[in-house]
Short mmCIF file of N, CA and C in Angstrom, two decimals:
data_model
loop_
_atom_site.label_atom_id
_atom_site.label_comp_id
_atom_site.label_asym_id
_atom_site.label_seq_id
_atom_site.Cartn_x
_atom_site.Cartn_y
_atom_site.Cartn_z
N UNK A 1 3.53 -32.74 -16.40
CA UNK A 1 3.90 -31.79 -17.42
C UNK A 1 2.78 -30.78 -17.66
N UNK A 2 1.52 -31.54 -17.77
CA UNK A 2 0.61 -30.49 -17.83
C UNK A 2 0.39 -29.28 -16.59
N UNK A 3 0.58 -29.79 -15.16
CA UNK A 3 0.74 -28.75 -14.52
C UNK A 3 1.41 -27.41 -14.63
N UNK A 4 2.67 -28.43 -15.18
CA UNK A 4 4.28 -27.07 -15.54
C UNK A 4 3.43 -26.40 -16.58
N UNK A 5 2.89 -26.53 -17.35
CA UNK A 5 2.49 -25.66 -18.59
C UNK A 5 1.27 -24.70 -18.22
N UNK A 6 0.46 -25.60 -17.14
CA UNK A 6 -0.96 -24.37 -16.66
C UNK A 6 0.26 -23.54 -15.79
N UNK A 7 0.94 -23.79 -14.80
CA UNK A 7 1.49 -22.81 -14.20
C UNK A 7 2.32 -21.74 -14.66
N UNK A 8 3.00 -21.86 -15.71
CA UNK A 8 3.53 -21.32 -16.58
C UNK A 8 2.37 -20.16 -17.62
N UNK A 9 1.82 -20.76 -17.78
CA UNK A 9 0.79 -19.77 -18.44
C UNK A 9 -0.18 -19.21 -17.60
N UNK A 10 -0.34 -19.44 -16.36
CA UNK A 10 -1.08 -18.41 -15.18
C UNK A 10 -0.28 -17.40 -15.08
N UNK A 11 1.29 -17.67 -14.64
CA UNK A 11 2.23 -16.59 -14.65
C UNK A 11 2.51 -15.88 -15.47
N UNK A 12 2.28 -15.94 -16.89
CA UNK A 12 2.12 -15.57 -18.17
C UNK A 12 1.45 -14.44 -18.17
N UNK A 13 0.43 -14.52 -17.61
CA UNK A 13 -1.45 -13.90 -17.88
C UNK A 13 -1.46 -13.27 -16.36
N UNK A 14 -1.04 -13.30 -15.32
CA UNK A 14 -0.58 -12.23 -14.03
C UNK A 14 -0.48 -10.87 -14.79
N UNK A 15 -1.18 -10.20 -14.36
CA UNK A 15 -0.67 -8.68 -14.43
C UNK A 15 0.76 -8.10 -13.63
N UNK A 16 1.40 -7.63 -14.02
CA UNK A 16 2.52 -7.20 -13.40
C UNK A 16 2.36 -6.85 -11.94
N UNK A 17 3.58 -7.06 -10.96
CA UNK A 17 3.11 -6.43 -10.15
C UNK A 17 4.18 -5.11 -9.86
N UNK A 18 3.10 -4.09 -9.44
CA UNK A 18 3.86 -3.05 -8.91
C UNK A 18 4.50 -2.76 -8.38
N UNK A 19 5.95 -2.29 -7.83
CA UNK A 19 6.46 -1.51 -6.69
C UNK A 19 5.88 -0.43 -6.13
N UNK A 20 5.55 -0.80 -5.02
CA UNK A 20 4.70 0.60 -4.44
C UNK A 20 5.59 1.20 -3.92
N UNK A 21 5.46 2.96 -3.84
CA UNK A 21 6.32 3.49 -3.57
C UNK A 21 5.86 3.83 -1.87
N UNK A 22 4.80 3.13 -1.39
CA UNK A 22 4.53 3.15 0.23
C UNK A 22 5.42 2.92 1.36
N UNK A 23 6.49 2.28 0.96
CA UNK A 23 8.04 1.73 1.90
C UNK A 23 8.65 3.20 2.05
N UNK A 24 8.36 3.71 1.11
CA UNK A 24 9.65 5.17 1.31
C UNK A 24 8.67 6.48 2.19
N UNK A 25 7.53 6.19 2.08
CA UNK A 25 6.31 6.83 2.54
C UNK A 25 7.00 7.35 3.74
N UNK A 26 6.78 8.90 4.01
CA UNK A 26 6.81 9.44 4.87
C UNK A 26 7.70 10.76 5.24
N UNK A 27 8.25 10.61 6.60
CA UNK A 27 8.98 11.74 6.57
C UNK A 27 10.60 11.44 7.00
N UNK A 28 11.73 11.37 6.64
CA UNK A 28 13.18 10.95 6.93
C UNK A 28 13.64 12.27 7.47
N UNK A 29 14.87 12.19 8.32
CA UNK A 29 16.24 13.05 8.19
C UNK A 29 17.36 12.26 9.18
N UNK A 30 18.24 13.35 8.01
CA UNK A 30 19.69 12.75 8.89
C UNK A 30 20.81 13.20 8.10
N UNK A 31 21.68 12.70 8.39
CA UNK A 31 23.09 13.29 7.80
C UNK A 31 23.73 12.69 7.22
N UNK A 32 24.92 13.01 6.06
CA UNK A 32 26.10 12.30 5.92
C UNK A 32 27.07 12.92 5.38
N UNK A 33 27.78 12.89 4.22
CA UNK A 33 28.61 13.88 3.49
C UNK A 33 28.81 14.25 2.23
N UNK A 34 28.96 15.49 1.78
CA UNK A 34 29.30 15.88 0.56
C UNK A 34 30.57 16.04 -0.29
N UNK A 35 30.37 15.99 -1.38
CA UNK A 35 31.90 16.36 -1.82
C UNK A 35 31.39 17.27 -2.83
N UNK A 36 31.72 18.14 -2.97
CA UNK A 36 31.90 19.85 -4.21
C UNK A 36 33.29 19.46 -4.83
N UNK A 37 33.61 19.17 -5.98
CA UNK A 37 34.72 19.62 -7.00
C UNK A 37 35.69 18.31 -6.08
N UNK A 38 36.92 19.12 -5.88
CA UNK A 38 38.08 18.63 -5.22
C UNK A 38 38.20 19.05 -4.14
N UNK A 39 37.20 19.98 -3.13
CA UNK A 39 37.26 20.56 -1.91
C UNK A 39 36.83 19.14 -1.31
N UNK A 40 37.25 19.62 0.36
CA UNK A 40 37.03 18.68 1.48
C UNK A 40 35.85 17.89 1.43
N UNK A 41 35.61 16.43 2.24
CA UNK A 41 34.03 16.38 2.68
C UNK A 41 34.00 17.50 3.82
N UNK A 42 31.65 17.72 3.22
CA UNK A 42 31.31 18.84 4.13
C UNK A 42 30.03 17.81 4.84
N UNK A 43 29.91 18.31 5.85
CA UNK A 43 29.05 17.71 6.64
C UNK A 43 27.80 18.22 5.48
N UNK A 44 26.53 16.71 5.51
CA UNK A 44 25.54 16.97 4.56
C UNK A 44 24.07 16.48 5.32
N UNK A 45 23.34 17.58 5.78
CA UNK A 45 22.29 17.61 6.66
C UNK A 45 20.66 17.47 5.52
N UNK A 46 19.96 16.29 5.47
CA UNK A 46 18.91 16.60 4.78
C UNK A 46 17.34 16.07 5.40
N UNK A 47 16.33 16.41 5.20
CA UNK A 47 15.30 16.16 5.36
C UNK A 47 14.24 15.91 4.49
N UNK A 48 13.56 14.59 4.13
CA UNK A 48 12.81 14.91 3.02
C UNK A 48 11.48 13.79 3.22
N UNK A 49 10.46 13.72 2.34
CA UNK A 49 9.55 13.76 2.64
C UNK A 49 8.77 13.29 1.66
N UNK A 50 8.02 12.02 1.51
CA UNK A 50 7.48 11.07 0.62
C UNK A 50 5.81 11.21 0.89
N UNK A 51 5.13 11.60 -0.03
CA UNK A 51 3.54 11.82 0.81
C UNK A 51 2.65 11.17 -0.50
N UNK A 52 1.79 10.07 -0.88
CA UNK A 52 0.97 9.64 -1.75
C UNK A 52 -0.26 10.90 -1.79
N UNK A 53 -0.72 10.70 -2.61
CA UNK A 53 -1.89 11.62 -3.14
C UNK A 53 -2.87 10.70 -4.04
N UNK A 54 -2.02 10.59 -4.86
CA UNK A 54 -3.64 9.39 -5.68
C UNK A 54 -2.56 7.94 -5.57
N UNK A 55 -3.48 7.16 -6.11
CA UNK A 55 -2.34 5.62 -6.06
C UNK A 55 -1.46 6.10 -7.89
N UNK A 56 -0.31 5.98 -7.65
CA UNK A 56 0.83 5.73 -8.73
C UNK A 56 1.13 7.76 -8.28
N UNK A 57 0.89 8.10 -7.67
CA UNK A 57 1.44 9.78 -7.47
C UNK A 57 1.78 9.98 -5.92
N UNK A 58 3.03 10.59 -6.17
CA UNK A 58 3.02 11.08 -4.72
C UNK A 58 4.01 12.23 -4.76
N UNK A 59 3.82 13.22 -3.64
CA UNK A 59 4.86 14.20 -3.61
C UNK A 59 6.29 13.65 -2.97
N UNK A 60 7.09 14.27 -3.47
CA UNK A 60 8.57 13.88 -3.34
C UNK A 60 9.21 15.09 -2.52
N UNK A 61 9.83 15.97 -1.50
CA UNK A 61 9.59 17.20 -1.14
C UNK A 61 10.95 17.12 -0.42
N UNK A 62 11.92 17.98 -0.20
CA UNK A 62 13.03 17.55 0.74
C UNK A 62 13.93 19.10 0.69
N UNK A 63 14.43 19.56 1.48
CA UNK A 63 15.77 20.17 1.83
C UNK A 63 16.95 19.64 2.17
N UNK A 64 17.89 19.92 1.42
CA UNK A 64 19.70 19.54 2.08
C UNK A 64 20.80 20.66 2.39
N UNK A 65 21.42 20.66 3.16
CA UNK A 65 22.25 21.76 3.29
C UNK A 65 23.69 21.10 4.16
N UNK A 66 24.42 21.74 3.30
CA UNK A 66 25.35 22.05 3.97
C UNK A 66 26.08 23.38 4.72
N UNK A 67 27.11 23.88 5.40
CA UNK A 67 27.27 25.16 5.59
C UNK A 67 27.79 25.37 5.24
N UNK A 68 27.81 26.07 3.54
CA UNK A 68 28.13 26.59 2.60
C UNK A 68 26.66 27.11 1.31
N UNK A 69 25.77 26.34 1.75
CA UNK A 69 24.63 26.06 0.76
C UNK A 69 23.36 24.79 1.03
N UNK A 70 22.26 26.01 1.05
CA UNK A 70 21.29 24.88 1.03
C UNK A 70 20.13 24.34 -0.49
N UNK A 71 19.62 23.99 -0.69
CA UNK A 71 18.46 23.49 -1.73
C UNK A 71 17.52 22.74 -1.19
N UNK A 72 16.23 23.26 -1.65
CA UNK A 72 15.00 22.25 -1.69
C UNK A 72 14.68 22.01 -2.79
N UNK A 73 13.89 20.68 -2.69
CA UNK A 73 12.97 20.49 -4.00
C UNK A 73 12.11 19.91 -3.84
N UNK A 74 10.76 19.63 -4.76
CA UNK A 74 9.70 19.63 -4.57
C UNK A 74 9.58 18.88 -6.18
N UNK A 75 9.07 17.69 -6.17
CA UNK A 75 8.20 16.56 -7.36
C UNK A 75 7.62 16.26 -7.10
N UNK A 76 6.69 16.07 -8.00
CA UNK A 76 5.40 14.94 -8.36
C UNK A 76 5.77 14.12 -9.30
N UNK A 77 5.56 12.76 -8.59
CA UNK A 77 6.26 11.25 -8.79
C UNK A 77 4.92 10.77 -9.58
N UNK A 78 4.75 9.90 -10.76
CA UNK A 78 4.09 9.60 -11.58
C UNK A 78 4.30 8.01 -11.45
N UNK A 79 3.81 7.02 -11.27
CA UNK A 79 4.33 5.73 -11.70
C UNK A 79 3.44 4.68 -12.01
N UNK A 80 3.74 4.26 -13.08
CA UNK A 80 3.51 3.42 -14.20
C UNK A 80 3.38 1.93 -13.33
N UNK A 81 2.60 0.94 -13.88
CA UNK A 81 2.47 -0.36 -13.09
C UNK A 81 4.02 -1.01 -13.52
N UNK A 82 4.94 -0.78 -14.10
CA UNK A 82 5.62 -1.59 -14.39
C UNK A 82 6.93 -1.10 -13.88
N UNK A 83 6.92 0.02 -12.32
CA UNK A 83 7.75 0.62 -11.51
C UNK A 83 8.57 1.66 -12.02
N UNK A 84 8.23 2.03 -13.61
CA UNK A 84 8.70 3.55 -14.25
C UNK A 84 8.29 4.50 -13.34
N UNK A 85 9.21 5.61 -13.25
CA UNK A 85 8.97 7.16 -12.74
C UNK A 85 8.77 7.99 -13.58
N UNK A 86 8.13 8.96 -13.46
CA UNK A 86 7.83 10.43 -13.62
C UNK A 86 8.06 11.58 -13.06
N UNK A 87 9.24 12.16 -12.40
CA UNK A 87 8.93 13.19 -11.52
C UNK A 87 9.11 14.66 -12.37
N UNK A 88 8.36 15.23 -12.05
CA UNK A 88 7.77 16.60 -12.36
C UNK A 88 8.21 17.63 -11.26
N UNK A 89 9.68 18.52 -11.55
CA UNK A 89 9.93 19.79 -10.66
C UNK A 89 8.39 20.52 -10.77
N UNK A 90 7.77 20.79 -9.32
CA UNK A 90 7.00 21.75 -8.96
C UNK A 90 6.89 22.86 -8.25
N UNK A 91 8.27 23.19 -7.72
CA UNK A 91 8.53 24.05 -7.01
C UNK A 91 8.37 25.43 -7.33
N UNK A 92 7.87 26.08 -6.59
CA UNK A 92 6.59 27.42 -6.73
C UNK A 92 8.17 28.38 -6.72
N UNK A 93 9.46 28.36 -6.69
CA UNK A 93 10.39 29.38 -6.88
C UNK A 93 11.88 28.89 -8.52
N UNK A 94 12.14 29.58 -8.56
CA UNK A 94 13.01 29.02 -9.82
C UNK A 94 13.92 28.46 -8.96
N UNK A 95 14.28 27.31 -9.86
CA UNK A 95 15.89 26.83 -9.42
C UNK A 95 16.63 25.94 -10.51
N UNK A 96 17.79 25.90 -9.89
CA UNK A 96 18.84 25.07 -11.12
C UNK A 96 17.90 23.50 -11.33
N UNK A 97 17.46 23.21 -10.57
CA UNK A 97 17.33 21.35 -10.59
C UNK A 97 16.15 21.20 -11.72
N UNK A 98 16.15 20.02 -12.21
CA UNK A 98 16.16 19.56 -13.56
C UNK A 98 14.53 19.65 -13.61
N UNK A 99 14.10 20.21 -14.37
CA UNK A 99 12.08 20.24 -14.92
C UNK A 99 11.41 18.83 -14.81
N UNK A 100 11.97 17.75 -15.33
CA UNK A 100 11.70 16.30 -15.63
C UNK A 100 12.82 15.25 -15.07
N UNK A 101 12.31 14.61 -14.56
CA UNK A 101 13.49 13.34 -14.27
C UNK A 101 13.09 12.09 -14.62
N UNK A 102 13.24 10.96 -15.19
CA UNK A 102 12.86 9.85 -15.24
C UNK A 102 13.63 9.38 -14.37
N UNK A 103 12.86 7.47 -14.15
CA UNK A 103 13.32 6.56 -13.37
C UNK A 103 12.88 5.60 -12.77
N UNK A 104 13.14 4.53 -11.80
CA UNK A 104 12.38 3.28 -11.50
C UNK A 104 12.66 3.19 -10.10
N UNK A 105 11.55 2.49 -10.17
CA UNK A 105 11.13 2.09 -8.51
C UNK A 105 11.16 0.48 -8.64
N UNK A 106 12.10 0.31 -8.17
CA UNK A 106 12.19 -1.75 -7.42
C UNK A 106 11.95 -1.99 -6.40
N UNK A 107 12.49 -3.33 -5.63
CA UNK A 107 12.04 -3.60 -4.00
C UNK A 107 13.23 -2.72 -3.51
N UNK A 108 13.05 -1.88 -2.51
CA UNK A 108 13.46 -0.82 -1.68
C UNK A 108 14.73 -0.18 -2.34
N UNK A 109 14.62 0.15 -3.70
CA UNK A 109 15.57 1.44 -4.59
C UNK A 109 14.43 2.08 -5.53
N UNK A 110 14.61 3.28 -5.47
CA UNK A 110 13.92 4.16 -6.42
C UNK A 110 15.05 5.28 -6.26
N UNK A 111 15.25 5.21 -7.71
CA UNK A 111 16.57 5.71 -8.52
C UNK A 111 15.69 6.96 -9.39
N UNK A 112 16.07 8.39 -9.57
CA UNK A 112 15.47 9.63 -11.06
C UNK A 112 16.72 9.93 -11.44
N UNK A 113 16.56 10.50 -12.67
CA UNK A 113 18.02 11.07 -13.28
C UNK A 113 17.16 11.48 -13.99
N UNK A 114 18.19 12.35 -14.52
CA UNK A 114 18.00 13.46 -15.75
C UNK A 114 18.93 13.78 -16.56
N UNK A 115 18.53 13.90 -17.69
CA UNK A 115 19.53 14.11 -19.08
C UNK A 115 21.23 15.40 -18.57
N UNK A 116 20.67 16.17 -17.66
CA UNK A 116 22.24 16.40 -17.39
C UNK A 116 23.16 16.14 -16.46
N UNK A 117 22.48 14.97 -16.21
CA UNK A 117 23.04 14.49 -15.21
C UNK A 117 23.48 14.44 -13.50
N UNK A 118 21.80 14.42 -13.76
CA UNK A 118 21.76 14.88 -11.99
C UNK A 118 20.90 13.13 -12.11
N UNK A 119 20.83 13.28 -10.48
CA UNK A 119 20.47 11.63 -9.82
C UNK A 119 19.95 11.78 -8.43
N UNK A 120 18.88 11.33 -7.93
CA UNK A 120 18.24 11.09 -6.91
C UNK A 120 18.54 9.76 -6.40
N UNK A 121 18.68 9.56 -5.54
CA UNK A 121 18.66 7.70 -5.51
C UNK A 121 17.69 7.55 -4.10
N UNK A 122 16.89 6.68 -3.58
CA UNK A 122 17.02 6.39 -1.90
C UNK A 122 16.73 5.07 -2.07
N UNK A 123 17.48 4.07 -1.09
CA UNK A 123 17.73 2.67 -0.85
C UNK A 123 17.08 2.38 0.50
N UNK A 124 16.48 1.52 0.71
CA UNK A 124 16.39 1.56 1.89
C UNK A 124 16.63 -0.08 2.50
N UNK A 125 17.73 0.38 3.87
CA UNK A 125 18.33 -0.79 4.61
C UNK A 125 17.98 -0.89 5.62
N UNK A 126 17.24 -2.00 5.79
CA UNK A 126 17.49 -2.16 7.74
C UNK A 126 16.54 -1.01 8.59
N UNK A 127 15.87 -0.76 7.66
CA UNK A 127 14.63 0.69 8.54
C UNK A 127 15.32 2.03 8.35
N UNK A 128 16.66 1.85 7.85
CA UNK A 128 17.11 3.64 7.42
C UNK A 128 16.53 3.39 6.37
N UNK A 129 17.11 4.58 5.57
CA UNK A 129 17.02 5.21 3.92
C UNK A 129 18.42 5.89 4.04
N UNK A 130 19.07 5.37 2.59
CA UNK A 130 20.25 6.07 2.30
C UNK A 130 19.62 7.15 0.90
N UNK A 131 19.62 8.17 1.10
CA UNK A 131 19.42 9.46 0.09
C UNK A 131 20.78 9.43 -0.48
N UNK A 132 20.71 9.30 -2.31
CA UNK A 132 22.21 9.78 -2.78
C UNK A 132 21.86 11.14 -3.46
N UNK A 133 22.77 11.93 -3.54
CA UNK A 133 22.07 13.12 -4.99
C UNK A 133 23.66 13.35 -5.64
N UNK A 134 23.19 13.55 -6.56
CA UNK A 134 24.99 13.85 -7.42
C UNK A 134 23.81 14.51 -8.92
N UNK A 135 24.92 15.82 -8.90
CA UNK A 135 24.60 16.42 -10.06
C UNK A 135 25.77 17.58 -9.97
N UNK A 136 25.35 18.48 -11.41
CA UNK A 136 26.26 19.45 -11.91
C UNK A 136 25.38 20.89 -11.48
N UNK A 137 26.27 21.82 -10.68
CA UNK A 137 25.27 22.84 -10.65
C UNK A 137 26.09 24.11 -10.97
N UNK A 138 26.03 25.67 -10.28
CA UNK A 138 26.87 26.65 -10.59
C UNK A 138 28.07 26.54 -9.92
N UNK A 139 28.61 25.69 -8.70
CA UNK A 139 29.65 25.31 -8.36
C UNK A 139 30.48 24.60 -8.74
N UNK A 140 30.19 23.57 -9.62
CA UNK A 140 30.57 22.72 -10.42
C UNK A 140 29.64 21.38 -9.76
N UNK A 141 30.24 20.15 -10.13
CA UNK A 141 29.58 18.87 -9.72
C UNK A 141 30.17 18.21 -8.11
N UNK A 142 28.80 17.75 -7.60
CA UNK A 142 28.52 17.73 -6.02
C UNK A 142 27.61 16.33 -6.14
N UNK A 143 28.47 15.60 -4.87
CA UNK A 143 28.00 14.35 -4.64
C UNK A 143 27.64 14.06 -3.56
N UNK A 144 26.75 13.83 -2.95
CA UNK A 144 26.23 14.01 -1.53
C UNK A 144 25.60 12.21 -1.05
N UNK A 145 25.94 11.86 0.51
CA UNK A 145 25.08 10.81 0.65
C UNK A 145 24.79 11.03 1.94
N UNK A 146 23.23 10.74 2.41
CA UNK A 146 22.84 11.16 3.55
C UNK A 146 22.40 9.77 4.14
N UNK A 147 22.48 9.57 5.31
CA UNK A 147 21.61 8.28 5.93
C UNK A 147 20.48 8.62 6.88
N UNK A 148 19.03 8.30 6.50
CA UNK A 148 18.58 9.07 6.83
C UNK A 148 17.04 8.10 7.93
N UNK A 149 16.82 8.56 9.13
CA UNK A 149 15.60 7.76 9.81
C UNK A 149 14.31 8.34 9.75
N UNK A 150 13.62 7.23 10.03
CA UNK A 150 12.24 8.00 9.73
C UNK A 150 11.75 8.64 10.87
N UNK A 151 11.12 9.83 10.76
CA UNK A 151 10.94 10.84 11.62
C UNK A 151 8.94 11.00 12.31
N UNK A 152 7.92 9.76 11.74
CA UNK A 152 6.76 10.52 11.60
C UNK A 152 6.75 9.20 12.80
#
């Protein structure tokens, strides 16, 4: 019994451990599909790009397009020991996508959203990465999922 209780209180007194965001590290692309409104799926081409800078920061950086419309974006990922996000739009041109996003990093999902309802997601299976994005923009609301390999 006394064991159960030291072990129990070692685990107690552990500092949390982190999700590192080093699994997503790097550079992806690949494809999958979009949906705009009630129009067709459109073929959905993206590339994006995970780079650390200090430990708990890293740039977040990516283009998607379809042929109809493309977007990039560009964050700085903030994270907290207890797998909270921070991402910070930094992109040096204006655009619709959201200033701030919160969100969490677990074992291989790191999920951002933002108050109007936009969403980043990437999962990663089996050595891909599935990229989700769904948000509201001047077209109306667009749901995109890409599957994507690593490229570096």
């Amino acid at each position: 019994m006394r064991l159960w209780i030291a072990l129990i209180l070692a685990l107690l007194a552990a500092p949390l451990q982190a999700f590192s965001l080093d699994a997503f590290e790097g550079r992806w692309r690949g494809e999958g599909g979009m949906v705009l409104n009630a129009e067709p799926e459109q073929r959905f081409r993206c590339r994006i790009r995970l780079r650390a800078i200090d430990p708990g920061q890293s740039f977040f950086t990516g283009r998607c397009a379809t042929s109809q419309a493309a977007q990039s974006f560009t964050y700085m990922l903030f994270e907290t020991s207890d797998g909270r996000l921070r991402a910070e739009n930094t992109a040096s041109v204006e655009s619709n996508l959201p200033l701030v996003m919160q969100g969490q990093a677990s074992d291989g999902l790191l999920r951002l959203h933002a108050e109007e309802d936009a969403m980043f997601e990437l999962q990663l299976t089996a050595g891909a990465l599935q990229f989700r994005i769904e948000g509201e923009g001047d077209q109306g609301f667009a749901r995109g999922i890409a599957h994507l390999t690593r490229r570096d």
